[in-house]
PDB file of C-alpha atoms in Angstrom:
ATOM      1  CA  UNK A   1      -5.147  43.266 -46.000  1.00 88.00           C
ATOM      2  CA  UNK A   2      -1.252  40.799 -46.250  1.00 92.00           C
ATOM      3  CA  UNK A   3       0.268  38.735 -48.918  1.00 96.00           C
ATOM      4  CA  UNK A   4       3.226  36.079 -47.939  1.00 97.00           C
ATOM      5  CA  UNK A   5       5.011  34.514 -50.970  1.00 98.00           C
ATOM      6  CA  UNK A   6       7.661  31.946 -49.639  1.00 98.00           C
ATOM      7  CA  UNK A   7      10.584  31.287 -52.354  1.00 97.00           C
ATOM      8  CA  UNK A   8      13.688  29.118 -52.100  1.00 97.00           C
ATOM      9  CA  UNK A   9      12.559  25.390 -52.443  1.00 97.00           C
ATOM     10  CA  UNK A  10      14.024  22.937 -54.281  1.00 96.00           C
ATOM     11  CA  UNK A  11      16.032  19.382 -54.879  1.00 97.00           C
ATOM     12  CA  UNK A  12      18.703  18.503 -52.501  1.00 97.00           C
ATOM     13  CA  UNK A  13      21.041  15.787 -51.298  1.00 97.00           C
ATOM     14  CA  UNK A  14      21.301  14.436 -47.927  1.00 98.00           C
ATOM     15  CA  UNK A  15      23.509  17.152 -46.344  1.00 97.00           C
ATOM     16  CA  UNK A  16      22.613  20.890 -48.442  1.00 97.00           C
ATOM     17  CA  UNK A  17      21.626  23.511 -47.064  1.00 97.00           C
ATOM     18  CA  UNK A  18      19.026  24.548 -48.271  1.00 97.00           C
ATOM     19  CA  UNK A  19      17.491  29.085 -47.390  1.00 98.00           C
ATOM     20  CA  UNK A  20      14.108  29.896 -48.149  1.00 98.00           C
ATOM     21  CA  UNK A  21      12.635  33.137 -48.095  1.00 98.00           C
ATOM     22  CA  UNK A  22       9.193  34.760 -47.942  1.00 98.00           C
ATOM     23  CA  UNK A  23       9.027  37.935 -48.896  1.00 97.00           C
ATOM     24  CA  UNK A  24       5.166  39.914 -47.205  1.00 95.00           C
ATOM     25  CA  UNK A  25       3.061  42.922 -48.981  1.00 93.00           C
ATOM     26  CA  UNK A  26      -0.019  44.307 -48.846  1.00 90.00           C
ATOM     27  CA  UNK A  27       1.080  46.596 -45.347  1.00 87.00           C
ATOM     28  CA  UNK A  28      -0.310  50.526 -45.427  1.00 82.00           C
ATOM     29  CA  UNK A  29       1.383  53.043 -47.354  1.00 78.00           C
ATOM     30  CA  UNK A  30       4.418  53.390 -44.979  1.00 77.00           C
ATOM     31  CA  UNK A  31       3.807  50.485 -42.230  1.00 84.00           C
ATOM     32  CA  UNK A  32       5.629  46.114 -42.373  1.00 86.00           C
ATOM     33  CA  UNK A  33       7.581  44.799 -40.697  1.00 86.00           C
ATOM     34  CA  UNK A  34       9.772  47.142 -39.308  1.00 82.00           C
ATOM     35  CA  UNK A  35       6.637  49.577 -37.932  1.00 81.00           C
ATOM     36  CA  UNK A  36       5.515  46.917 -35.723  1.00 78.00           C
ATOM     37  CA  UNK A  37       5.832  43.388 -34.605  1.00 82.00           C
ATOM     38  CA  UNK A  38       4.432  40.384 -36.334  1.00 91.00           C
ATOM     39  CA  UNK A  39       4.953  36.796 -35.459  1.00 95.00           C
ATOM     40  CA  UNK A  40       6.477  34.938 -38.461  1.00 96.00           C
ATOM     41  CA  UNK A  41       6.573  31.949 -38.960  1.00 97.00           C
ATOM     42  CA  UNK A  42       7.825  28.951 -40.874  1.00 98.00           C
ATOM     43  CA  UNK A  43       5.726  25.587 -41.021  1.00 98.00           C
ATOM     44  CA  UNK A  44       6.033  22.255 -42.624  1.00 97.00           C
ATOM     45  CA  UNK A  45       3.487  19.355 -44.516  1.00 97.00           C
ATOM     46  CA  UNK A  46       4.714  15.588 -44.873  1.00 95.00           C
ATOM     47  CA  UNK A  47       2.156  13.138 -46.660  1.00 90.00           C
ATOM     48  CA  UNK A  48       0.684  11.823 -44.596  1.00 91.00           C
ATOM     49  CA  UNK A  49       1.443  14.174 -41.319  1.00 93.00           C
ATOM     50  CA  UNK A  50      -0.302  17.690 -39.950  1.00 93.00           C
ATOM     51  CA  UNK A  51       1.549  20.866 -40.592  1.00 94.00           C
ATOM     52  CA  UNK A  52       4.149  21.349 -37.919  1.00 95.00           C
ATOM     53  CA  UNK A  53       5.398  24.822 -36.653  1.00 96.00           C
ATOM     54  CA  UNK A  54       9.701  24.604 -37.025  1.00 96.00           C
ATOM     55  CA  UNK A  55      10.653  27.664 -36.818  1.00 97.00           C
ATOM     56  CA  UNK A  56       8.611  31.893 -35.833  1.00 96.00           C
ATOM     57  CA  UNK A  57      10.911  35.746 -35.296  1.00 95.00           C
ATOM     58  CA  UNK A  58       8.724  38.552 -34.074  1.00 93.00           C
ATOM     59  CA  UNK A  59       9.172  41.045 -36.175  1.00 91.00           C
ATOM     60  CA  UNK A  60      11.555  44.635 -35.406  1.00 81.00           C
ATOM     61  CA  UNK A  61      12.570  42.241 -32.171  1.00 83.00           C
ATOM     62  CA  UNK A  62      14.351  39.088 -33.257  1.00 82.00           C
ATOM     63  CA  UNK A  63      12.964  37.033 -30.535  1.00 91.00           C
ATOM     64  CA  UNK A  64      12.982  33.406 -32.924  1.00 92.00           C
ATOM     65  CA  UNK A  65      11.784  30.160 -31.035  1.00 93.00           C
ATOM     66  CA  UNK A  66      12.543  26.552 -32.801  1.00 91.00           C
ATOM     67  CA  UNK A  67      11.264  23.246 -32.680  1.00 90.00           C
ATOM     68  CA  UNK A  68      13.071  21.450 -30.448  1.00 86.00           C
ATOM     69  CA  UNK A  69      14.219  18.162 -32.871  1.00 83.00           C
ATOM     70  CA  UNK A  70      15.437  20.749 -35.851  1.00 85.00           C
ATOM     71  CA  UNK A  71      16.630  24.261 -33.924  1.00 79.00           C
ATOM     72  CA  UNK A  72      20.975  22.499 -34.392  1.00 90.00           C
ATOM     73  CA  UNK A  73      19.912  22.842 -37.815  1.00 95.00           C
ATOM     74  CA  UNK A  74      17.154  25.231 -38.919  1.00 95.00           C
ATOM     75  CA  UNK A  75      18.206  29.307 -38.382  1.00 95.00           C
ATOM     76  CA  UNK A  76      14.851  32.414 -39.308  1.00 96.00           C
ATOM     77  CA  UNK A  77      16.361  36.351 -39.505  1.00 95.00           C
ATOM     78  CA  UNK A  78      14.706  39.348 -41.198  1.00 94.00           C
ATOM     79  CA  UNK A  79      15.160  41.612 -43.070  1.00 93.00           C
ATOM     80  CA  UNK A  80      12.551  44.769 -42.206  1.00 88.00           C
ATOM     81  CA  UNK A  81      12.968  46.406 -44.924  1.00 89.00           C
ATOM     82  CA  UNK A  82      12.054  43.933 -47.797  1.00 93.00           C
ATOM     83  CA  UNK A  83       9.727  42.514 -45.288  1.00 94.00           C
ATOM     84  CA  UNK A  84      10.951  39.260 -46.078  1.00 96.00           C
ATOM     85  CA  UNK A  85      11.914  35.891 -43.974  1.00 97.00           C
ATOM     86  CA  UNK A  86      13.871  33.724 -44.228  1.00 98.00           C
ATOM     87  CA  UNK A  87      14.865  30.014 -43.333  1.00 98.00           C
ATOM     88  CA  UNK A  88      17.859  27.693 -43.169  1.00 97.00           C
ATOM     89  CA  UNK A  89      17.661  24.908 -42.980  1.00 97.00           C
ATOM     90  CA  UNK A  90      21.654  23.380 -42.525  1.00 96.00           C
ATOM     91  CA  UNK A  91      22.432  19.080 -42.928  1.00 96.00           C
ATOM     92  CA  UNK A  92      19.660  18.246 -44.612  1.00 97.00           C
ATOM     93  CA  UNK A  93      17.944  14.340 -44.693  1.00 96.00           C
ATOM     94  CA  UNK A  94      15.251  13.421 -45.903  1.00 96.00           C
ATOM     95  CA  UNK A  95      12.797  13.582 -42.932  1.00 94.00           C
ATOM     96  CA  UNK A  96      13.473  17.920 -43.644  1.00 96.00           C
ATOM     97  CA  UNK A  97      11.081  16.626 -47.435  1.00 97.00           C
ATOM     98  CA  UNK A  98       8.747  18.652 -46.830  1.00 98.00           C
ATOM     99  CA  UNK A  99       5.828  21.365 -48.326  1.00 98.00           C
ATOM    100  CA  UNK A 100       7.292  24.963 -46.215  1.00 98.00           C
ATOM    101  CA  UNK A 101       5.327  27.521 -45.736  1.00 98.00           C
ATOM    102  CA  UNK A 102       5.148  30.951 -43.739  1.00 98.00           C
ATOM    103  CA  UNK A 103       2.831  32.017 -42.145  1.00 98.00           C
ATOM    104  CA  UNK A 104       1.807  34.862 -40.132  1.00 96.00           C
ATOM    105  CA  UNK A 105      -0.446  37.095 -37.202  1.00 93.00           C
ATOM    106  CA  UNK A 106      -2.538  40.006 -38.103  1.00 86.00           C
ATOM    107  CA  UNK A 107      -0.687  41.612 -35.399  1.00 80.00           C
ATOM    108  CA  UNK A 108       1.341  41.836 -32.198  1.00 79.00           C
ATOM    109  CA  UNK A 109       0.864  38.095 -30.213  1.00 84.00           C
ATOM    110  CA  UNK A 110       3.885  37.809 -27.805  1.00 86.00           C
ATOM    111  CA  UNK A 111       5.349  35.050 -27.741  1.00 92.00           C
ATOM    112  CA  UNK A 112       4.563  34.080 -30.862  1.00 94.00           C
ATOM    113  CA  UNK A 113       1.864  30.808 -31.072  1.00 94.00           C
ATOM    114  CA  UNK A 114       3.325  26.955 -32.286  1.00 93.00           C
ATOM    115  CA  UNK A 115      -0.207  26.393 -33.580  1.00 94.00           C
ATOM    116  CA  UNK A 116      -1.631  27.245 -37.017  1.00 94.00           C
ATOM    117  CA  UNK A 117      -5.093  28.643 -35.385  1.00 95.00           C
ATOM    118  CA  UNK A 118      -3.480  31.370 -33.899  1.00 94.00           C
ATOM    119  CA  UNK A 119      -2.141  32.866 -37.378  1.00 96.00           C
ATOM    120  CA  UNK A 120      -4.312  34.831 -39.703  1.00 95.00           C
ATOM    121  CA  UNK A 121      -1.837  35.164 -43.431  1.00 96.00           C
ATOM    122  CA  UNK A 122      -0.344  31.711 -45.464  1.00 98.00           C
ATOM    123  CA  UNK A 123       2.508  31.449 -48.289  1.00 98.00           C
ATOM    124  CA  UNK A 124       0.782  27.830 -51.280  1.00 97.00           C
ATOM    125  CA  UNK A 125       3.867  26.376 -49.441  1.00 97.00           C
ATOM    126  CA  UNK A 126       6.757  26.165 -51.040  1.00 98.00           C
ATOM    127  CA  UNK A 127       7.796  21.915 -52.335  1.00 98.00           C
ATOM    128  CA  UNK A 128      11.874  20.762 -50.520  1.00 98.00           C
ATOM    129  CA  UNK A 129      12.202  17.240 -51.367  1.00 98.00           C
ATOM    130  CA  UNK A 130      15.611  15.681 -49.816  1.00 97.00           C
ATOM    131  CA  UNK A 131      17.016  12.485 -51.065  1.00 96.00           C
ATOM    132  CA  UNK A 132      20.771  10.870 -52.571  1.00 94.00           C
TER     133      UNK A 132
END
C-alpha cells in the first residue's frame, strides 16, 4: 500500500516561490517509481471549491501535464531514486491559496487522468497561503 507525504507548504507573499515535495513509500522491496509508470499528480482545494488537478507526471517517462491556467508558473519534476515528486510554484498569487494534495495511481495509466476519482492514493495535504 503506497503512502504519500507532502511537505513544503507555508505562508508566502505574492510573487514568491515554493517547492512542494511528495514522498512515496510502501513499495515492495526493489520497486518504486523507477520500476513502473505511476501517475503522480498534485491537486489543490481552496475553501468552497472542488479539488482540482494542477499538474501530473508519469514516473519513469517524465510525461507532464498541467492545467492551462497555471502552466506558465508551475513545474513538476521527479526524483525516481527517492520516490519523490516535486511541484515548483513561481510568482505565487493569492488565488493559489489552497491545500495542495499529492495523489498517485496504483499502476500504469496513460495518459495521467484529470479526475480525482482515478487516483488511488492520497497524501494528507499541505497548506499554501499567499498574502501580503
